CSV table of C-alpha atoms and ligand atoms in Angstrom, one decimal:
chain,number,residue,atom,x,y,z
A,1,UNK,CA,-0.3,0.0,0.4
A,2,UNK,CA,1.4,3.2,-0.9
A,3,UNK,CA,0.9,6.7,-2.7
A,4,UNK,CA,4.6,7.6,-4.6
A,5,UNK,CA,3.9,10.4,-6.4
A,6,UNK,CA,2.5,13.5,-6.2
A,7,UNK,CA,-1.6,14.0,-5.7
A,8,UNK,CA,-3.3,16.0,-8.7
A,9,UNK,CA,-6.8,17.6,-7.4
A,10,UNK,CA,-9.2,18.3,-9.8
A,11,UNK,CA,-12.4,19.5,-9.1
A,12,UNK,CA,-15.7,19.0,-11.4
A,13,UNK,CA,-18.6,20.6,-8.4
A,14,UNK,CA,-19.0,23.4,-11.7
A,15,UNK,CA,-19.7,20.4,-13.8
A,16,UNK,CA,-20.3,17.7,-12.1
A,17,UNK,CA,-21.4,18.7,-9.1
A,18,UNK,CA,-23.5,21.5,-10.9
A,19,UNK,CA,-25.4,17.9,-13.0
A,20,UNK,CA,-26.5,17.4,-9.0
A,21,UNK,CA,-30.9,17.2,-9.7
A,22,UNK,CA,-32.0,20.4,-8.7
A,23,UNK,CA,-28.9,22.0,-8.5
A,24,UNK,CA,-28.0,25.2,-10.5
A,25,UNK,CA,-25.3,27.6,-10.0
A,26,UNK,CA,-25.2,31.6,-10.2
A,27,UNK,CA,-22.7,32.8,-12.7
A,28,UNK,CA,-21.6,34.6,-9.5
A,29,UNK,CA,-21.6,32.1,-6.8
A,30,UNK,CA,-19.2,30.3,-9.5
A,31,UNK,CA,-16.5,33.2,-10.0
A,32,UNK,CA,-16.7,32.8,-6.1
A,33,UNK,CA,-16.6,29.1,-5.8
A,34,UNK,CA,-13.6,28.8,-8.8
A,35,UNK,CA,-11.7,32.0,-6.6
A,36,UNK,CA,-11.6,29.7,-3.6
A,37,UNK,CA,-10.8,26.6,-5.4
A,38,UNK,CA,-8.0,28.5,-6.2
A,39,UNK,CA,-7.1,30.1,-3.7
A,40,UNK,CA,-6.7,26.7,-1.3
A,41,UNK,CA,-4.5,25.0,-3.9
A,42,UNK,CA,-6.5,23.1,-6.4
A,43,UNK,CA,-4.2,22.1,-9.0
A,44,UNK,CA,-7.3,21.6,-12.0
A,45,UNK,CA,-11.2,23.2,-12.0
A,46,UNK,CA,-13.4,21.6,-14.6
A,47,UNK,CA,-15.8,24.7,-15.1
A,48,UNK,CA,-18.9,23.4,-17.4
A,49,UNK,CA,-19.4,22.3,-20.9
A,50,UNK,CA,-20.6,25.8,-22.8
A,51,UNK,CA,-22.4,24.0,-25.1
A,52,UNK,CA,-24.8,23.7,-22.5
A,53,UNK,CA,-27.2,26.9,-22.3
A,54,UNK,CA,-25.7,31.2,-23.0
A,55,UNK,CA,-25.1,31.4,-19.0
A,56,UNK,CA,-22.8,27.6,-19.3
A,57,UNK,CA,-20.8,29.5,-21.3
A,58,UNK,CA,-20.4,33.0,-19.6
A,59,UNK,CA,-19.5,31.1,-17.0
A,60,UNK,CA,-16.4,29.5,-18.4
A,61,UNK,CA,-15.6,32.0,-20.1
A,62,UNK,CA,-15.4,34.6,-17.1
A,63,UNK,CA,-13.3,31.2,-14.9
A,64,UNK,CA,-10.7,31.1,-17.8
A,65,UNK,CA,-10.1,34.9,-17.9
A,66,UNK,CA,-10.2,35.5,-14.2
A,67,UNK,CA,-6.1,34.5,-13.7
A,68,UNK,CA,-7.2,31.9,-11.2
A,69,UNK,CA,-3.3,29.7,-10.4
A,70,UNK,CA,-6.1,26.6,-11.6
A,71,UNK,CA,-5.7,25.5,-14.7
A,72,UNK,CA,-9.2,25.6,-16.1
A,73,UNK,CA,-11.1,23.0,-18.4
A,74,UNK,CA,-13.9,23.1,-20.3
A,75,UNK,CA,-16.0,19.7,-20.6
A,76,UNK,CA,-16.6,18.8,-24.3
A,77,UNK,CA,-18.5,15.7,-26.2
A,78,UNK,CA,-16.4,14.5,-29.1
A,79,UNK,CA,-17.7,18.0,-31.7
A,80,UNK,CA,-15.9,20.3,-33.6
A,81,UNK,CA,-19.1,22.6,-32.9
A,82,UNK,CA,-18.7,21.6,-28.9
A,83,UNK,CA,-14.8,22.2,-29.1
A,84,UNK,CA,-14.9,25.8,-30.9
A,85,UNK,CA,-17.1,26.5,-27.8
A,86,UNK,CA,-14.5,25.6,-25.2
A,87,UNK,CA,-11.5,27.3,-28.1
A,88,UNK,CA,-13.5,31.0,-28.2
A,89,UNK,CA,-13.7,31.0,-23.7
A,90,UNK,CA,-10.1,30.2,-24.0
A,91,UNK,CA,-9.3,28.0,-21.1
A,92,UNK,CA,-5.8,26.1,-19.8
A,93,UNK,CA,-7.0,23.2,-21.5
A,94,UNK,CA,-10.2,21.0,-23.6
A,95,UNK,CA,-11.9,17.5,-21.8
A,96,UNK,CA,-12.7,15.6,-24.0
A,97,UNK,CA,-15.4,12.2,-23.2
A,98,UNK,CA,-16.5,9.5,-25.5
A,99,UNK,CA,-17.9,6.6,-24.1
A,100,UNK,CA,-16.3,3.6,-25.0
A,101,UNK,CA,-18.7,0.6,-23.0
A,102,UNK,CA,-20.4,-1.3,-24.7
A,103,UNK,CA,-23.3,-0.3,-23.8
A,104,UNK,CA,-22.6,3.5,-24.8
A,105,UNK,CA,-21.1,2.8,-27.8
A,106,UNK,CA,-24.5,0.9,-28.8
A,107,UNK,CA,-26.9,2.2,-26.9
A,108,UNK,CA,-25.6,6.2,-26.5
A,109,UNK,CA,-24.0,6.4,-29.3
A,110,UNK,CA,-24.2,4.1,-31.9
A,111,UNK,CA,-21.3,3.8,-32.9
A,112,UNK,CA,-19.1,1.3,-34.1
A,113,UNK,CA,-15.4,0.3,-32.6
A,114,UNK,CA,-13.4,2.1,-36.3
A,115,UNK,CA,-15.9,4.3,-35.6
A,116,UNK,CA,-15.2,5.5,-32.7
A,117,UNK,CA,-11.2,5.6,-32.3
A,118,UNK,CA,-11.7,8.4,-36.0
A,119,UNK,CA,-14.3,10.6,-33.8
A,120,UNK,CA,-12.4,11.2,-30.8
A,121,UNK,CA,-8.9,11.2,-33.3
A,122,UNK,CA,-10.5,13.7,-35.2
A,123,UNK,CA,-11.4,15.6,-31.8
A,124,UNK,CA,-8.1,15.9,-30.2
A,125,UNK,CA,-6.1,16.6,-33.3
A,126,UNK,CA,-9.2,20.0,-33.7
A,127,UNK,CA,-9.0,21.1,-30.2
A,128,UNK,CA,-5.1,20.4,-30.8
A,129,UNK,CA,-4.0,22.3,-33.4
A,130,UNK,CA,-5.8,25.8,-32.1
A,131,UNK,CA,-2.9,25.2,-29.4
A,132,UNK,CA,-4.6,23.6,-26.5
A,133,UNK,CA,-3.8,21.2,-24.1
A,134,UNK,CA,-5.9,18.0,-24.2
A,135,UNK,CA,-7.9,15.8,-21.7
A,136,UNK,CA,-9.6,12.5,-23.1
A,137,UNK,CA,-12.0,10.9,-21.2
A,138,UNK,CA,-13.3,7.5,-22.0
A,139,UNK,CA,-16.1,7.7,-20.3
A,140,UNK,CA,-17.6,4.3,-19.2
A,141,UNK,CA,-14.5,3.2,-18.4
A,142,UNK,CA,-15.0,0.6,-16.1
A,143,UNK,CA,-17.8,-1.1,-18.3
A,144,UNK,CA,-15.0,-1.5,-20.9
A,145,UNK,CA,-13.2,-4.4,-22.9
A,146,UNK,CA,-10.1,-3.8,-21.5
A,147,UNK,CA,-7.9,-4.0,-24.7
A,148,UNK,CA,-10.5,-1.6,-26.7
A,149,UNK,CA,-10.3,0.4,-23.8
A,150,UNK,CA,-6.1,0.4,-23.7
A,151,UNK,CA,-6.9,1.2,-28.4
A,152,UNK,CA,-8.7,3.4,-27.8
A,153,UNK,CA,-6.5,5.1,-24.7
A,154,UNK,CA,-3.5,5.4,-26.9
A,155,UNK,CA,-5.1,7.2,-29.4
A,156,UNK,CA,-5.7,9.5,-27.8
A,157,UNK,CA,-2.6,9.8,-26.9
A,158,UNK,CA,-0.9,9.6,-30.1
A,159,UNK,CA,-3.9,12.5,-31.5
A,160,UNK,CA,-1.7,14.7,-28.3
A,161,UNK,CA,-4.2,13.9,-25.3
A,162,UNK,CA,-1.1,13.6,-22.8
A,163,UNK,CA,-4.9,12.9,-19.7
A,164,UNK,CA,-6.3,10.3,-19.5
A,165,UNK,CA,-9.2,9.7,-17.9
A,166,UNK,CA,-10.5,6.5,-16.1
A,167,UNK,CA,-13.8,6.8,-14.9
A,168,UNK,CA,-16.2,4.6,-12.8
A,169,UNK,CA,-19.2,6.1,-14.7
A,170,UNK,CA,-21.7,4.3,-12.6
A,171,UNK,CA,-19.8,3.5,-9.0
A,172,UNK,CA,-19.7,-0.1,-10.2
A,173,UNK,CA,-15.7,-0.7,-9.3
A,174,UNK,CA,-14.8,-2.3,-5.6
A,175,UNK,CA,-11.8,-1.5,-4.5
A,176,UNK,CA,-9.2,-3.3,-6.1
A,177,UNK,CA,-10.3,-3.9,-8.9
A,178,UNK,CA,-9.8,0.0,-9.6
A,179,UNK,CA,-6.3,-0.5,-8.4
A,180,UNK,CA,-5.7,-3.4,-11.1
A,181,UNK,CA,-7.3,-1.2,-13.7
A,182,UNK,CA,-4.7,1.7,-13.3
A,183,UNK,CA,-1.8,-0.5,-12.2
A,184,UNK,CA,-2.1,-2.3,-15.6
A,185,UNK,CA,-3.1,1.2,-17.9
A,186,UNK,CA,-0.2,2.6,-16.8
A,187,UNK,CA,1.8,0.0,-18.3
A,188,UNK,CA,-0.3,0.7,-21.4
A,189,UNK,CA,-1.2,4.2,-22.1
A,190,UNK,CA,1.3,6.5,-21.9
A,191,UNK,CA,-0.1,9.3,-20.8
A,192,UNK,CA,-0.5,10.3,-16.6
A,193,UNK,CA,-4.0,9.6,-15.0
A,194,UNK,CA,-7.1,10.2,-14.2
A,195,UNK,CA,-9.3,8.5,-11.6
A,196,UNK,CA,-13.4,10.2,-11.2
A,197,UNK,CA,-15.4,7.6,-9.2
A,198,UNK,CA,-19.1,7.9,-9.0
A,199,UNK,CA,-20.4,6.8,-5.2
A,200,UNK,CA,-23.5,4.9,-6.3
A,201,UNK,CA,-22.7,2.0,-3.7
A,202,UNK,CA,-20.8,4.3,-1.6
A,203,UNK,CA,-17.6,3.6,-2.3
A,204,UNK,CA,-16.2,6.3,-4.2
A,205,UNK,CA,-13.5,7.7,-2.0
A,206,UNK,CA,-12.2,4.4,-1.5
A,207,UNK,CA,-11.9,3.0,-4.8
A,208,UNK,CA,-10.4,6.6,-5.6
A,209,UNK,CA,-7.8,6.0,-3.7
A,210,UNK,CA,-7.2,2.4,-5.3
A,211,UNK,CA,-6.4,4.4,-8.4
A,212,UNK,CA,-4.2,6.7,-7.3
A,213,UNK,CA,-2.2,3.4,-5.6
A,214,UNK,CA,-2.6,2.2,-8.4
A,215,UNK,CA,-0.9,4.8,-10.4
A,216,UNK,CA,-3.9,7.7,-11.0
A,217,UNK,CA,-1.8,11.5,-10.8
A,218,UNK,CA,-4.7,13.3,-10.9
A,219,UNK,CA,-8.5,12.0,-9.1
A,220,UNK,CA,-12.1,13.7,-9.3
A,221,UNK,CA,-14.2,15.6,-6.4
A,222,UNK,CA,-16.8,17.6,-5.2
A,223,UNK,CA,-17.4,19.8,-2.8
A,224,UNK,CA,-19.7,17.6,-0.3
A,225,UNK,CA,-20.1,15.0,-3.3
A,226,UNK,CA,-22.1,16.5,-5.3
A,227,UNK,CA,-22.8,15.0,-8.7
A,228,UNK,CA,-24.7,13.2,-10.8
A,229,UNK,CA,-27.8,10.4,-8.7
A,230,UNK,CA,-25.7,10.0,-5.7
A,231,UNK,CA,-22.4,12.4,-7.3
A,232,UNK,CA,-18.1,11.2,-7.3
A,233,UNK,CA,-16.0,11.6,-4.5
A,234,UNK,CA,-15.9,14.0,-1.9
A,235,UNK,CA,-13.0,17.1,-1.5
A,236,UNK,CA,-13.4,17.4,2.0
A,237,UNK,CA,-13.6,13.1,1.9
A,238,UNK,CA,-10.3,12.5,0.1
A,239,UNK,CA,-7.9,15.5,1.0
A,240,UNK,CA,-8.3,14.7,4.7
A,241,UNK,CA,-7.9,10.5,3.5
A,242,UNK,CA,-4.8,11.4,2.2
A,243,UNK,CA,-3.2,13.7,5.1
A,244,UNK,CA,-4.0,10.6,7.6
A,245,UNK,CA,-3.4,8.1,6.1
A,246,UNK,CA,-1.1,8.7,3.2
A,247,UNK,CA,0.5,11.6,4.8
A,248,UNK,CA,0.3,13.4,1.3
A,249,UNK,CA,-0.8,16.7,1.7
A,250,UNK,CA,-3.3,18.6,-1.0
A,251,UNK,CA,-5.3,22.0,-0.4
A,252,UNK,CA,-5.3,23.9,1.8
A,253,UNK,CA,-7.8,21.3,5.5
A,254,UNK,CA,-8.8,24.6,7.0
A,255,UNK,CA,-11.1,26.6,4.6
A,256,UNK,CA,-12.8,22.7,3.1
A,257,UNK,CA,-16.0,23.6,6.6
A,258,UNK,CA,-16.1,27.0,4.6
A,259,UNK,CA,-16.3,26.0,1.1
A,260,UNK,CA,-18.3,23.4,2.0
A,261,UNK,CA,-20.8,25.7,3.2
A,262,UNK,CA,-20.7,27.9,0.6
A,263,UNK,CA,-21.6,25.3,-1.8
A,264,UNK,CA,-24.4,24.2,0.5
A,265,UNK,CA,-25.4,27.2,0.3
A,266,UNK,CA,-25.3,28.3,-3.3
A,267,UNK,CA,-26.1,24.1,-4.1
A,268,UNK,CA,-29.1,23.9,-1.5
A,269,UNK,CA,-28.4,20.2,-0.9
A,270,UNK,CA,-27.4,20.8,2.5
A,271,UNK,CA,-25.3,18.4,4.3
A,272,UNK,CA,-26.1,15.3,6.4
A,273,UNK,CA,-25.4,15.9,10.1
A,274,UNK,CA,-23.4,12.2,9.7
A,275,UNK,CA,-21.0,12.9,7.4
A,276,UNK,CA,-17.3,12.3,6.6
A,277,UNK,CA,-15.7,15.6,8.3
A,278,UNK,CA,-17.8,18.6,6.7
A,279,UNK,CA,-20.9,17.1,9.1
A,280,UNK,CA,-22.7,18.2,12.1
A,281,UNK,CA,-21.1,15.5,13.7
A,282,UNK,CA,-18.5,14.3,13.0
A,283,UNK,CA,-16.7,15.2,16.1
A,284,UNK,CA,-19.4,14.8,18.8
A,285,UNK,CA,-19.5,12.6,21.0
A,286,UNK,CA,-21.9,11.1,22.9
A,287,UNK,CA,-22.5,8.0,25.1
A,288,UNK,CA,-20.5,8.0,28.9
A,289,UNK,CA,-17.6,5.9,28.3
A,290,UNK,CA,-16.6,7.8,24.9
A,291,UNK,CA,-16.8,11.1,26.7
A,292,UNK,CA,-15.2,10.0,29.4
A,293,UNK,CA,-12.4,8.2,27.0
A,294,UNK,CA,-12.9,11.7,25.1
A,295,UNK,CA,-11.8,14.2,27.8
A,296,UNK,CA,-8.9,12.1,29.3
A,297,UNK,CA,-7.3,11.6,25.7
A,298,UNK,CA,-9.0,12.7,22.5
A,299,UNK,CA,-7.5,10.5,20.4
A,300,UNK,CA,-9.6,7.1,22.9
A,301,UNK,CA,-12.4,7.9,20.0
A,302,UNK,CA,-10.4,10.8,17.5
A,303,UNK,CA,-8.9,8.7,14.9
A,304,UNK,CA,-8.0,12.5,14.3
A,305,UNK,CA,-8.2,15.5,15.5
A,306,UNK,CA,-11.1,18.7,14.8
A,307,UNK,CA,-8.5,21.3,14.6
A,308,UNK,CA,-6.8,19.5,10.8
A,309,UNK,CA,-9.8,21.6,9.2
A,310,UNK,CA,-10.2,23.9,11.6
A,311,UNK,CA,-12.7,22.3,13.7
A,312,UNK,CA,-14.1,22.1,17.3
A,313,UNK,CA,-15.3,18.7,19.5
A,314,UNK,CA,-18.6,18.7,21.3
A,315,UNK,CA,-20.0,17.0,23.9
A,316,UNK,CA,-23.6,16.1,23.9
A,317,UNK,CA,-25.5,16.1,27.1
A,318,UNK,CA,-28.4,13.4,27.9
A,319,UNK,CA,-29.8,10.1,28.4
A,320,UNK,CA,-26.1,8.8,27.5
A,321,UNK,CA,-24.6,11.6,29.2
A,322,UNK,CA,-22.1,10.9,32.7
A,323,UNK,CA,-20.4,12.4,34.9
A,324,UNK,CA,-17.2,13.4,33.4
A,325,UNK,CA,-19.5,15.4,31.1
A,326,UNK,CA,-21.3,17.1,33.0
A,327,UNK,CA,-17.9,18.2,35.3
A,328,UNK,CA,-16.8,19.1,32.4
A,329,UNK,CA,-19.7,21.4,31.1
A,330,UNK,CA,-20.0,22.8,34.4
A,331,UNK,CA,-16.1,24.0,34.4
A,332,UNK,CA,-16.6,25.4,30.7
A,333,UNK,CA,-19.8,27.5,32.3
A,334,UNK,CA,-18.0,28.0,35.3
A,335,UNK,CA,-20.1,26.5,38.0
A,336,UNK,CA,-18.6,24.7,40.6
A,337,UNK,CA,-20.4,22.1,42.1
A,338,UNK,CA,-19.3,19.2,45.1
A,339,UNK,CA,-18.9,16.3,43.3
A,340,UNK,CA,-22.6,14.2,44.4
A,341,UNK,CA,-24.4,17.8,44.0
A,342,UNK,CA,-23.1,16.7,40.0
A,343,UNK,CA,-24.3,13.1,40.9
A,344,UNK,CA,-27.5,14.4,41.4
A,345,UNK,CA,-27.6,16.0,38.3
A,346,UNK,CA,-26.8,13.4,36.1
A,347,UNK,CA,-30.1,11.6,37.2
A,348,UNK,CA,-31.8,14.2,36.7
A,349,UNK,CA,-30.8,14.1,33.5
A,350,UNK,CA,-31.4,10.7,32.8
A,351,UNK,CA,-34.8,10.3,35.1
A,352,UNK,CA,-35.3,13.4,32.9
A,353,UNK,CA,-38.8,12.7,29.7
A,354,UNK,CA,-37.0,16.0,27.3
A,355,UNK,CA,-35.5,13.7,24.2
A,356,UNK,CA,-33.2,16.4,22.7
A,357,UNK,CA,-30.4,17.3,23.5
A,358,UNK,CA,-29.3,19.5,27.0
A,359,UNK,CA,-28.3,23.0,26.7
A,360,UNK,CA,-26.6,25.1,28.5
A,361,UNK,CA,-29.4,26.5,29.6
A,362,UNK,CA,-31.0,23.4,30.6
A,363,UNK,CA,-27.8,22.6,32.7
A,364,UNK,CA,-27.9,25.8,34.6
A,365,UNK,CA,-31.4,25.8,35.4
A,366,UNK,CA,-30.6,22.6,36.8
A,367,UNK,CA,-27.7,22.9,38.8
A,368,UNK,CA,-29.8,26.2,40.1
A,369,UNK,CA,-32.3,23.6,41.1
A,370,UNK,CA,-29.3,20.4,43.3
A,371,UNK,CA,-27.4,23.5,44.4
A,372,UNK,CA,-30.3,26.1,45.7
A,373,UNK,CA,-28.1,29.0,43.9
A,374,UNK,CA,-29.0,31.1,41.7
A,375,UNK,CA,-26.6,31.4,38.6
A,376,UNK,CA,-28.8,33.3,35.9
A,377,UNK,CA,-25.7,35.3,34.9
A,378,UNK,CA,-23.6,32.3,33.8
A,379,UNK,CA,-26.9,32.4,31.4
A,380,UNK,CA,-25.3,32.8,28.3
A,381,UNK,CA,-26.4,36.5,26.2
A,382,UNK,CA,-28.4,34.8,23.2
A,383,UNK,CA,-31.0,36.6,21.2
A,384,UNK,CA,-33.8,34.6,19.4
A,385,UNK,CA,-35.6,35.9,16.3
A,386,UNK,CA,-38.6,35.2,14.1
A,387,UNK,CA,-37.8,36.0,10.7
A,388,UNK,CA,-40.8,36.6,7.7
A,389,UNK,CA,-39.2,36.2,4.6
A,390,UNK,CA,-41.0,37.1,1.1
A,391,UNK,CA,-39.4,35.5,-2.4
A,392,UNK,CA,-40.4,36.9,-5.4
A,393,UNK,CA,-43.0,35.5,-7.0
A,394,UNK,CA,-41.9,33.1,-9.7
A,395,UNK,CA,-39.2,31.7,-7.9
A,396,UNK,CA,-39.2,28.1,-5.9
A,397,UNK,CA,-39.7,28.5,-2.0
A,398,UNK,CA,-38.8,25.5,-1.4
A,399,UNK,CA,-35.4,25.6,-2.7
A,400,UNK,CA,-35.3,28.6,-1.2
A,401,UNK,CA,-35.8,28.1,2.0
A,402,UNK,CA,-32.9,24.9,1.5
A,403,UNK,CA,-30.4,27.4,0.4
A,404,UNK,CA,-32.0,29.6,3.7
A,405,UNK,CA,-32.0,26.1,6.2
A,406,UNK,CA,-28.0,26.1,5.4
A,407,UNK,CA,-27.4,29.2,6.6
A,408,UNK,CA,-25.9,29.5,9.4
A,409,UNK,CA,-27.7,30.3,12.6
A,410,UNK,CA,-31.0,29.7,11.3
A,411,UNK,CA,-32.8,27.4,13.4
A,412,UNK,CA,-36.3,26.1,12.4
A,413,UNK,CA,-36.9,27.3,8.6
A,414,UNK,CA,-40.8,27.1,7.3
A,415,UNK,CA,-42.9,27.3,4.3
A,416,UNK,CA,-46.5,29.8,5.8
A,417,UNK,CA,-49.2,30.4,3.8
A,418,UNK,CA,-49.9,35.3,3.9
A,419,UNK,CA,-48.1,37.6,3.3
A,420,UNK,CA,-44.2,36.1,3.3
A,421,UNK,CA,-43.4,32.9,2.1
A,422,UNK,CA,-41.2,31.4,4.3
A,423,UNK,CA,-40.8,32.0,8.8
A,424,UNK,CA,-38.2,31.3,10.3
A,425,UNK,CA,-36.6,30.9,13.9
A,426,UNK,CA,-32.8,32.2,14.2
A,427,UNK,CA,-30.2,32.1,17.5
A,428,UNK,CA,-28.2,34.9,17.8
A,429,UNK,CA,-25.5,35.8,20.3
A,430,UNK,CA,-25.3,39.7,20.0
A,431,UNK,CA,-27.1,41.5,17.4
A,432,UNK,CA,-24.3,42.4,15.5
A,433,UNK,CA,-24.4,38.1,15.2
A,434,UNK,CA,-28.4,39.2,14.5
A,435,UNK,CA,-28.0,41.4,11.5
A,436,UNK,CA,-24.7,38.8,9.8
A,437,UNK,CA,-27.1,36.3,9.6
A,438,UNK,CA,-30.4,38.5,8.3
A,439,UNK,CA,-28.0,40.3,5.0
A,440,UNK,CA,-27.1,36.4,3.9
A,441,UNK,CA,-31.3,35.8,3.6
A,442,UNK,CA,-30.9,39.1,2.3
A,443,UNK,CA,-28.5,37.5,-0.1
A,444,UNK,CA,-30.3,34.4,-1.5
A,445,UNK,CA,-31.7,34.4,-4.5
A,446,UNK,CA,-35.4,35.5,-5.3
A,447,UNK,CA,-36.0,37.1,-1.8
A,448,UNK,CA,-37.4,40.5,-2.0
A,449,UNK,CA,-38.6,41.2,1.1
A,450,UNK,CA,-37.2,40.7,4.9
A,451,UNK,CA,-38.9,41.5,8.4
A,452,UNK,CA,-37.4,41.2,11.8
A,453,UNK,CA,-39.5,40.5,15.1
A,454,UNK,CA,-37.2,40.1,18.4
A,455,UNK,CA,-38.6,37.2,21.0
A,456,UNK,CA,-39.0,38.5,24.7
A,457,UNK,CA,-40.4,35.6,26.3
A,458,UNK,CA,-40.8,32.5,25.6
A,459,UNK,CA,-43.4,30.0,26.9
A,460,UNK,CA,-42.3,25.9,25.7
B,501,HCA,C1,-20.3,13.1,-18.1
B,501,HCA,C2,-19.3,11.2,-17.7
B,501,HCA,C3,-18.5,12.1,-16.6
B,501,HCA,C4,-17.2,12.3,-17.4
B,501,HCA,C5,-16.1,12.1,-16.2
B,501,HCA,C6,-14.7,12.5,-17.1
B,501,HCA,C7,-18.6,10.0,-16.2
B,501,HCA,O1,-21.4,13.1,-17.1
B,501,HCA,O2,-20.4,13.6,-19.0
B,501,HCA,O3,-14.4,13.6,-17.8
B,501,HCA,O4,-13.3,11.6,-16.2
B,501,HCA,O5,-18.9,9.8,-15.0
B,501,HCA,O6,-17.8,9.2,-16.9
B,501,HCA,O7,-19.3,12.1,-15.4
B,502,CU,CU1,-19.2,11.6,-13.5
């Protein structure tokens, strides 16, 4: 096991990621995402296919002319007029794809093998004649007959492609098979190899790492694992696995949570709490035994520390909680109680009918109850607000609601009837923070008006 070469990261959030059902990035969002990707050190950015629509054309062109340090690619069919559009956009490299499996040749392209080879040679030579670097993608490579795969890849290389992508288009590879495939191809094809793994069976990251072990020099990823159907390898999962398991540095890890949030916001696709690395629960500990271990030494239940990616660990207090967790929370709140009183608090928690977690205010209340002291000064100054939001009449309210849900600080989101379309509840630590969240809500495309109501008293 091991990867003994430099690993290049190709991010295709703007191309593959936009093929996620329900996702359409605005041009401004795309430029912001591309800049951020370039800033964190992504080597290549696949910006899109400029033939899809006018705004994709504009987005690809603008990103290509932004002067970013990443290499910018357009992704196109092996069709002359499509390549022309990529040329007009002035990208750094043109990725030309063609289905090479029997299924794709027969049912999608309706082309014989010989004809397929002729088409890709012509397309690649055409792009090369215009001075462009070319990557050839043998779409559905993982289901392509091996000898034909080698034949078509070599034809592409002889026509001028210096990179060849070997995608697992329908996500059916295993790590072992993918590694073997790359070991063989490395021997049989004289080009740099890209791996692009779909996650249909939940193996995208493992298959990508295996391909890199086998000799692939570039890995395709998207932010939050977006992509057609169930998506492809997530940039965070791959970059952290490369660091933690292989001791290989790629992109700047501490910026990944921000990037992820940016894309949750602009895609409307919110991560589940148990998503690796970036999910809300990735560094949260719950069971008493776990918490006791983590408080002694986090390594007991963490394979890598949260600060690797600029995050913090957290401890949940609920029925699973033991004395150590309560002790440490009280210490954080600046409350000192006797051991016996802490034991009583744990008992109260275990006996309570409350089904959700105990937050700081709940712990303070319990401390007061058990000690008879007044700890109201310890209560954090929280601002709670209800915000009513009106949307443009021609937009899909749920899409806006989902985007707003991804904004940090937003608590609950309701679609409502009446003068306004959405109502949210929000928690903030200060009016500055409240204003911040409000501003971010107003920035969401399709929001036309907001009205804020501060909560004065709450009866639950
Ligand atoms: C596609 C197919 C593709 C291409 C991958 C690549 C795949 O949507 O056009 O160019 O490396 O999964 O085969 O995403
Ligand atoms: Cu794909």
